[in-house]
Each structure stands twice: as structure tokens, then as C-alpha cells.
Amino acid sequence: MDMSTKSPARRIDSLAEVTGAYDAIFCDVWGVVHDGLTKKRPAEAALTAARQAGLKVVLLTNAPRPAAAVAGQLDSLGFSRDAYDAIVTSGDATGALLGELGGPVFHIGPARDFDLFEGLSLDKVDEERAHAVVATGLFDDETETPADYAEMLARLAARDLPMVCANPDIVVNRGDRLIFCAGALARDYEALGGTVRLAGKPHRPIYDLASRVVGGIDRSRILAVGDGLMTDVAGGNRFGIDVLLITEGIHGAELGGPDAASHTIAAMLAEKGLAANYLMADLQ
């Protein structure tokens, strides 16, 4: 897509201003509807209103777990199920890639992601016996960083083991802290010459899955909402759908804060080969 042909992004004050132009919303989760610790009530209200106006709302997340697990997390935060029709996760979209691995795998990630493997005939083994690697996150994302995995990744790359990354996100906000995700490990593994396969945002499989969920609505009638430049915005651009960028999310400081001019943000996006149709500080 030639971003130079895109109209400048328009700053809006509420989702309701533009919902009349769409039949479905693909909305990011972490950073948009919650921060990992608490839900964002205005986002909950905005999505609920969109559904009441007749739109289908799909929560589209790079979480490496199945949709049911993400729904449980949202329930625990008190996020209303009236705010969405369905959840589509990177874990869901990654299932097909995992099924193609065949041999035993070494899992890099926390125990909370074990349900990704449910229903799959995959043996989880230690590093030495693995034929492939599945990365869902860091073992302990509260204390570790990707630097702690440098030697392990070098050993795995030296054996030319393919990696399936179930969460392409590099970092997310957990409260006021930045937490590294599996995407950071995948980035470092590729830098070592390793082969990485991904299905989550910005890659096509997760969007195809979400489109099937909403019944094949024309892409011109779908709006992507998210705060990630290289996931939500890039994914929406690649899939050919309009994008509402939440500017006070993971890239808040980079984008210049709540008072940054629309043309300034548009220029920053263009430098990355990206474009957004709308800008909003926080979803409401």
C-alpha cells in the first residue's frame, strides 16, 4: 500500500463519531481495553455502544492463549461480555502452525500458556531433545529480559531449530511497567539467523480468522482499533482495513503525548510506511 496516497489521519473524540461507516471492529485488547491490571471503562462503554448500534466487535489480541483463556482474564477484570461478540487470539491462529511441527518441542514461556498445547499431539521436551521451539513469552516476565535468553537462543539457532512465536508483540504495558513478550525473543532469534514463523498481528492468519468470525464482512466496512504501530496499524494496513490508532498506549511517549498534532503523528507513521485513518488518545 502506498502510504503517500492516504488522507491525513483525523483526530476524533469518540468511537461513536465513525461507527456509522463500519459493520465490524477488530479491537486490540492489552493497552486498549485494559492495562494488564485494570479495565478501561470508557473503552468498555464505547464497544458496548458500537454493538448496540449493530456492529460486530471482535477483540483481536496477540495473547498466545486460546480465546477462552483471554475471556477468563477479561472476566476477572470485570470487563463486560456485552462489549464484544468474539475473541480471536494469536494462540488460536498459531494452532495450525503448531500442528505442522510434528516433532517434540521446547516451550519457552510461562505455565499459564500451557493451554495453547491442549488438543495437539505435541510432546513438550527439554531443550536438548527438541526438534522445534515454541515461544509464548518469557519464563518470568516480571524479572527477566530478552538478554537473559541470549545464550539459550544462540544454542537453539546453532542447531537450526525452527521457532513458532505465539505472540508477536515485543512489549506490553502492565500497569505502568513495560513487560517483554515472545516477539522480543523471536526478533533476537531471527537476528541470530534462526527461522521464525508467526500468525498473530500484523500477519495475515489472525485477520483471516477474524474475518471468518464476522462472516466475511467487506474489508471497507471493518475498522481496526489498536495502540501498536507494528502490530495493530501495520496489520490493518496490510489487510486493507481502516485503522484507529490509540495514541496514549504503548507508543504514547514516542508519538508526542496527548497534545501532539495529527500531522506530526501522520508524518511519524509515514516514516515507518504506516498510516492511520483516525487518532484518539484513549478509546472512548
Coordinates of C-alpha atoms in Angstrom, one line a residue:
M1 CA 0.0 0.0 0.0
D2 CA 1.3 3.4 -1.0
M3 CA 1.0 5.4 2.2
S4 CA 1.6 8.7 0.4
T5 CA -1.9 8.4 -1.1
K6 CA -3.6 8.2 2.3
S7 CA -5.5 11.1 3.6
P8 CA -4.2 12.7 6.8
A9 CA -5.4 11.0 10.0
R10 CA -8.3 12.7 11.6
R11 CA -8.4 13.1 15.4
I12 CA -11.8 12.1 16.9
D13 CA -13.2 12.4 20.4
S14 CA -15.4 9.2 20.4
L15 CA -15.7 6.0 18.6
A16 CA -19.4 6.8 18.0
E17 CA -18.3 9.5 15.6
V18 CA -17.3 7.0 13.0
T19 CA -19.2 3.7 13.7
G20 CA -21.8 4.6 11.1
A21 CA -19.2 3.9 8.4
Y22 CA -18.5 0.3 9.6
D23 CA -20.1 -3.0 10.2
A24 CA -17.3 -4.6 12.3
I25 CA -14.5 -3.6 14.6
F26 CA -11.3 -5.6 15.2
C27 CA -10.1 -4.2 18.6
D28 CA -6.8 -4.7 20.3
V29 CA -7.0 -5.8 24.0
W30 CA -3.9 -5.1 26.0
G31 CA -3.3 -1.4 26.2
V32 CA -6.7 -0.5 24.7
V33 CA -9.4 -2.2 26.9
H34 CA -7.1 -3.0 29.9
D35 CA -3.6 -2.3 31.1
G36 CA -3.0 -5.8 32.4
L37 CA -4.2 -4.8 35.9
T38 CA -7.5 -2.9 35.4
K39 CA -10.1 -2.5 32.7
K40 CA -10.6 0.8 30.9
R41 CA -14.2 1.7 31.5
P42 CA -14.6 4.2 28.6
A43 CA -13.4 1.6 26.2
E44 CA -15.8 -0.9 27.6
A45 CA -18.7 1.6 27.2
A46 CA -17.6 2.6 23.6
L47 CA -17.5 -1.0 22.4
T48 CA -20.8 -1.9 24.1
A49 CA -22.4 1.1 22.3
A50 CA -20.9 0.0 19.0
R51 CA -22.5 -3.4 19.4
Q52 CA -25.8 -1.8 20.3
A53 CA -25.5 0.2 17.1
G54 CA -25.3 -3.1 15.1
L55 CA -21.6 -3.5 14.7
K56 CA -19.8 -6.8 15.4
V57 CA -16.9 -6.4 17.8
V58 CA -14.0 -8.9 17.7
L59 CA -11.3 -8.5 20.3
L60 CA -8.1 -9.2 18.3
T61 CA -5.2 -10.0 20.6
N62 CA -1.7 -11.3 20.3
A63 CA -2.2 -13.2 23.5
P64 CA -0.6 -16.7 23.0
R65 CA -3.5 -18.4 24.7
P66 CA -6.9 -19.6 23.4
A67 CA -9.8 -17.3 23.3
A68 CA -11.5 -18.9 26.3
A69 CA -8.4 -18.1 28.5
V70 CA -8.5 -14.5 27.4
A71 CA -12.2 -14.3 28.1
G72 CA -11.5 -15.6 31.6
Q73 CA -8.9 -12.9 32.1
L74 CA -11.3 -10.2 31.0
D75 CA -14.0 -11.6 33.3
S76 CA -11.5 -11.4 36.2
L77 CA -11.1 -7.7 35.4
G78 CA -14.8 -7.2 35.3
F79 CA -14.9 -6.4 31.6
S80 CA -18.4 -6.9 30.3
R81 CA -19.1 -9.6 27.7
D82 CA -21.7 -7.1 26.3
A83 CA -18.7 -5.2 24.9
Y84 CA -17.7 -7.9 22.3
D85 CA -19.1 -10.6 20.1
A86 CA -15.9 -12.8 19.9
I87 CA -12.3 -13.0 20.8
V88 CA -9.6 -14.1 18.3
T89 CA -6.1 -14.7 19.6
S90 CA -2.7 -15.2 18.2
G91 CA -2.8 -18.5 20.1
D92 CA -5.9 -19.5 18.1
A93 CA -4.2 -18.5 14.8
T94 CA -1.0 -20.3 15.8
G95 CA -2.6 -23.6 16.2
A96 CA -2.2 -24.6 12.6
L97 CA 1.5 -23.8 12.7
L98 CA 2.0 -25.9 15.8
G99 CA 0.2 -28.8 14.1
E100 CA 2.7 -28.7 11.3
L101 CA 5.7 -29.1 13.6
G102 CA 5.2 -32.8 14.3
G103 CA 8.3 -33.5 16.4
P104 CA 8.9 -32.7 20.1
V105 CA 9.1 -29.1 21.0
F106 CA 10.8 -27.0 23.6
H107 CA 8.5 -24.4 25.1
I108 CA 9.8 -21.0 26.1
G109 CA 7.1 -19.3 28.2
P110 CA 5.2 -19.3 31.5
A111 CA 3.0 -22.2 32.8
R112 CA -0.1 -20.0 32.2
D113 CA 0.3 -20.6 28.5
F114 CA 0.2 -24.4 28.6
D115 CA -3.4 -24.5 27.4
L116 CA -2.0 -23.4 24.0
F117 CA -1.0 -27.1 23.5
E118 CA -4.3 -28.6 24.5
G119 CA -5.7 -30.9 21.8
L120 CA -2.4 -31.0 19.9
S121 CA -0.3 -34.2 19.6
L122 CA 2.9 -32.4 20.5
D123 CA 5.4 -33.6 23.1
K124 CA 7.0 -30.8 25.2
V125 CA 10.6 -31.8 26.0
D126 CA 13.7 -30.2 27.3
E127 CA 16.0 -28.1 25.1
E128 CA 18.4 -30.8 24.2
R129 CA 15.7 -33.2 22.8
A130 CA 13.6 -30.7 20.9
H131 CA 13.1 -30.6 17.2
A132 CA 11.5 -27.2 17.3
V133 CA 10.9 -24.2 19.6
V134 CA 7.5 -22.7 20.6
A135 CA 7.9 -19.2 22.2
T136 CA 4.9 -17.8 24.1
G137 CA 6.7 -15.4 26.4
L138 CA 9.5 -15.3 29.0
F139 CA 9.5 -17.8 31.7
D140 CA 9.3 -15.0 34.3
D141 CA 8.4 -11.7 32.6
E142 CA 8.3 -9.9 36.0
T143 CA 12.1 -10.3 36.4
E144 CA 13.6 -11.4 33.1
T145 CA 14.5 -9.6 29.9
P146 CA 15.5 -11.0 26.4
A147 CA 19.1 -10.5 27.4
D148 CA 18.7 -13.4 29.8
Y149 CA 17.9 -15.7 26.8
A150 CA 20.9 -14.8 24.6
E151 CA 22.9 -17.9 25.3
M152 CA 19.9 -20.2 25.0
L153 CA 18.8 -18.7 21.7
A154 CA 22.3 -19.0 20.3
R155 CA 22.4 -22.7 21.2
L156 CA 19.0 -23.2 19.5
A157 CA 19.9 -21.2 16.4
A158 CA 23.2 -23.2 16.1
R159 CA 21.0 -26.4 15.8
D160 CA 18.8 -24.7 13.2
L161 CA 15.6 -25.4 15.1
P162 CA 12.6 -23.6 13.7
M163 CA 10.7 -21.3 16.1
V164 CA 7.0 -20.7 16.2
C165 CA 6.2 -17.4 18.0
A166 CA 2.7 -17.4 19.5
N167 CA 2.8 -13.7 20.5
P168 CA 4.5 -11.3 18.0
D169 CA 4.3 -8.3 20.5
I170 CA 7.7 -7.0 21.6
V171 CA 6.5 -5.3 24.8
V172 CA 3.2 -4.5 26.6
N173 CA 2.3 -2.3 29.4
R174 CA 1.4 -4.0 32.7
G175 CA 0.2 -1.1 34.8
D176 CA 2.9 1.4 34.5
R177 CA 5.7 -1.1 33.6
L178 CA 6.9 -2.4 30.3
I179 CA 6.9 -6.2 30.1
F180 CA 8.7 -8.1 27.3
C181 CA 6.8 -10.6 25.2
A182 CA 7.6 -13.6 22.9
G183 CA 8.1 -11.2 20.0
A184 CA 11.2 -9.9 21.6
L185 CA 12.7 -13.4 21.6
A186 CA 11.6 -14.0 18.0
R187 CA 13.3 -10.8 17.0
D188 CA 16.5 -11.8 18.6
Y189 CA 16.3 -15.4 17.2
E190 CA 15.9 -14.0 13.7
A191 CA 18.9 -11.8 14.3
L192 CA 20.9 -14.9 15.0
G193 CA 19.8 -16.5 11.7
G194 CA 17.0 -18.6 13.2
T195 CA 13.8 -19.3 11.3
V196 CA 10.7 -17.9 12.9
R197 CA 7.0 -18.4 12.0
L198 CA 4.2 -16.1 13.3
A199 CA 0.5 -16.0 12.8
G200 CA -0.6 -13.1 15.1
K201 CA -0.8 -9.4 14.3
P202 CA 0.4 -8.0 11.9
H203 CA 0.4 -11.3 10.0
R204 CA -2.4 -12.5 7.8
P205 CA -3.6 -15.7 9.5
I206 CA -5.2 -13.9 12.5
Y207 CA -7.0 -11.4 10.3
D208 CA -8.3 -14.2 8.1
L209 CA -9.6 -15.9 11.2
A210 CA -11.3 -12.8 12.5
S211 CA -12.9 -12.2 9.1
R212 CA -14.4 -15.6 9.2
V213 CA -15.8 -15.0 12.6
V214 CA -17.7 -11.9 11.4
G215 CA -19.0 -13.7 8.4
G216 CA -16.9 -12.2 5.6
I217 CA -17.8 -8.5 6.0
D218 CA -16.3 -6.4 3.3
R219 CA -13.0 -5.0 4.3
S220 CA -14.1 -1.5 3.5
R221 CA -16.6 -1.8 6.4
I222 CA -14.1 -3.1 9.0
L223 CA -12.2 -0.8 11.4
A224 CA -9.1 -1.9 13.3
V225 CA -8.5 -0.3 16.7
G226 CA -5.2 -0.5 18.5
D227 CA -2.2 1.1 20.0
G228 CA 0.6 -0.9 18.5
L229 CA 2.3 0.6 15.4
M230 CA 4.0 -2.6 14.1
T231 CA 1.1 -4.9 15.1
D232 CA -2.3 -3.1 15.0
V233 CA -1.5 -0.4 12.5
A234 CA 0.8 -2.5 10.3
G235 CA -1.6 -5.4 10.4
G236 CA -4.6 -3.2 9.5
N237 CA -2.7 -1.6 6.6
R238 CA -1.6 -4.9 5.2
F239 CA -5.1 -6.4 5.4
G240 CA -6.6 -3.4 3.7
I241 CA -8.9 -2.1 6.5
D242 CA -9.2 1.3 8.1
V243 CA -7.3 2.0 11.3
L244 CA -8.0 4.0 14.5
L245 CA -4.7 4.5 16.4
I246 CA -4.9 4.9 20.1
T247 CA -2.1 7.3 20.8
E248 CA -1.8 7.1 24.5
G249 CA -0.9 3.4 24.5
I250 CA 2.4 1.6 24.2
H251 CA 3.8 4.3 21.9
G252 CA 2.5 7.3 23.9
A253 CA 5.8 8.9 24.5
E254 CA 7.1 8.2 21.0
L255 CA 4.0 9.8 19.4
G256 CA 4.5 13.0 21.4
G257 CA 1.8 12.7 24.1
P258 CA -1.9 13.7 24.1
D259 CA -1.2 17.2 22.6
A260 CA 0.7 16.0 19.5
A261 CA -0.6 17.4 16.3
S262 CA -2.3 14.9 13.9
H263 CA 0.0 15.9 11.0
T264 CA 3.0 15.2 13.2
I265 CA 1.8 11.7 14.1
A266 CA 0.9 11.1 10.4
A267 CA 4.4 12.0 9.4
M268 CA 5.9 9.7 12.0
L269 CA 3.8 6.9 10.7
A270 CA 4.7 7.6 7.1
E271 CA 8.4 7.3 8.0
K272 CA 7.6 3.7 9.1
G273 CA 5.5 3.0 6.0
L274 CA 2.3 3.1 8.0
A275 CA -0.9 5.2 8.0
A276 CA -4.0 5.6 10.3
N277 CA -7.4 7.0 9.4
Y278 CA -8.2 8.2 12.8
L279 CA -6.4 9.2 16.0
M280 CA -7.8 9.0 19.6
A281 CA -5.9 9.4 22.8
D282 CA -7.8 6.6 24.6
L283 CA -10.7 4.5 23.3
Q284 CA -14.0 6.0 24.4

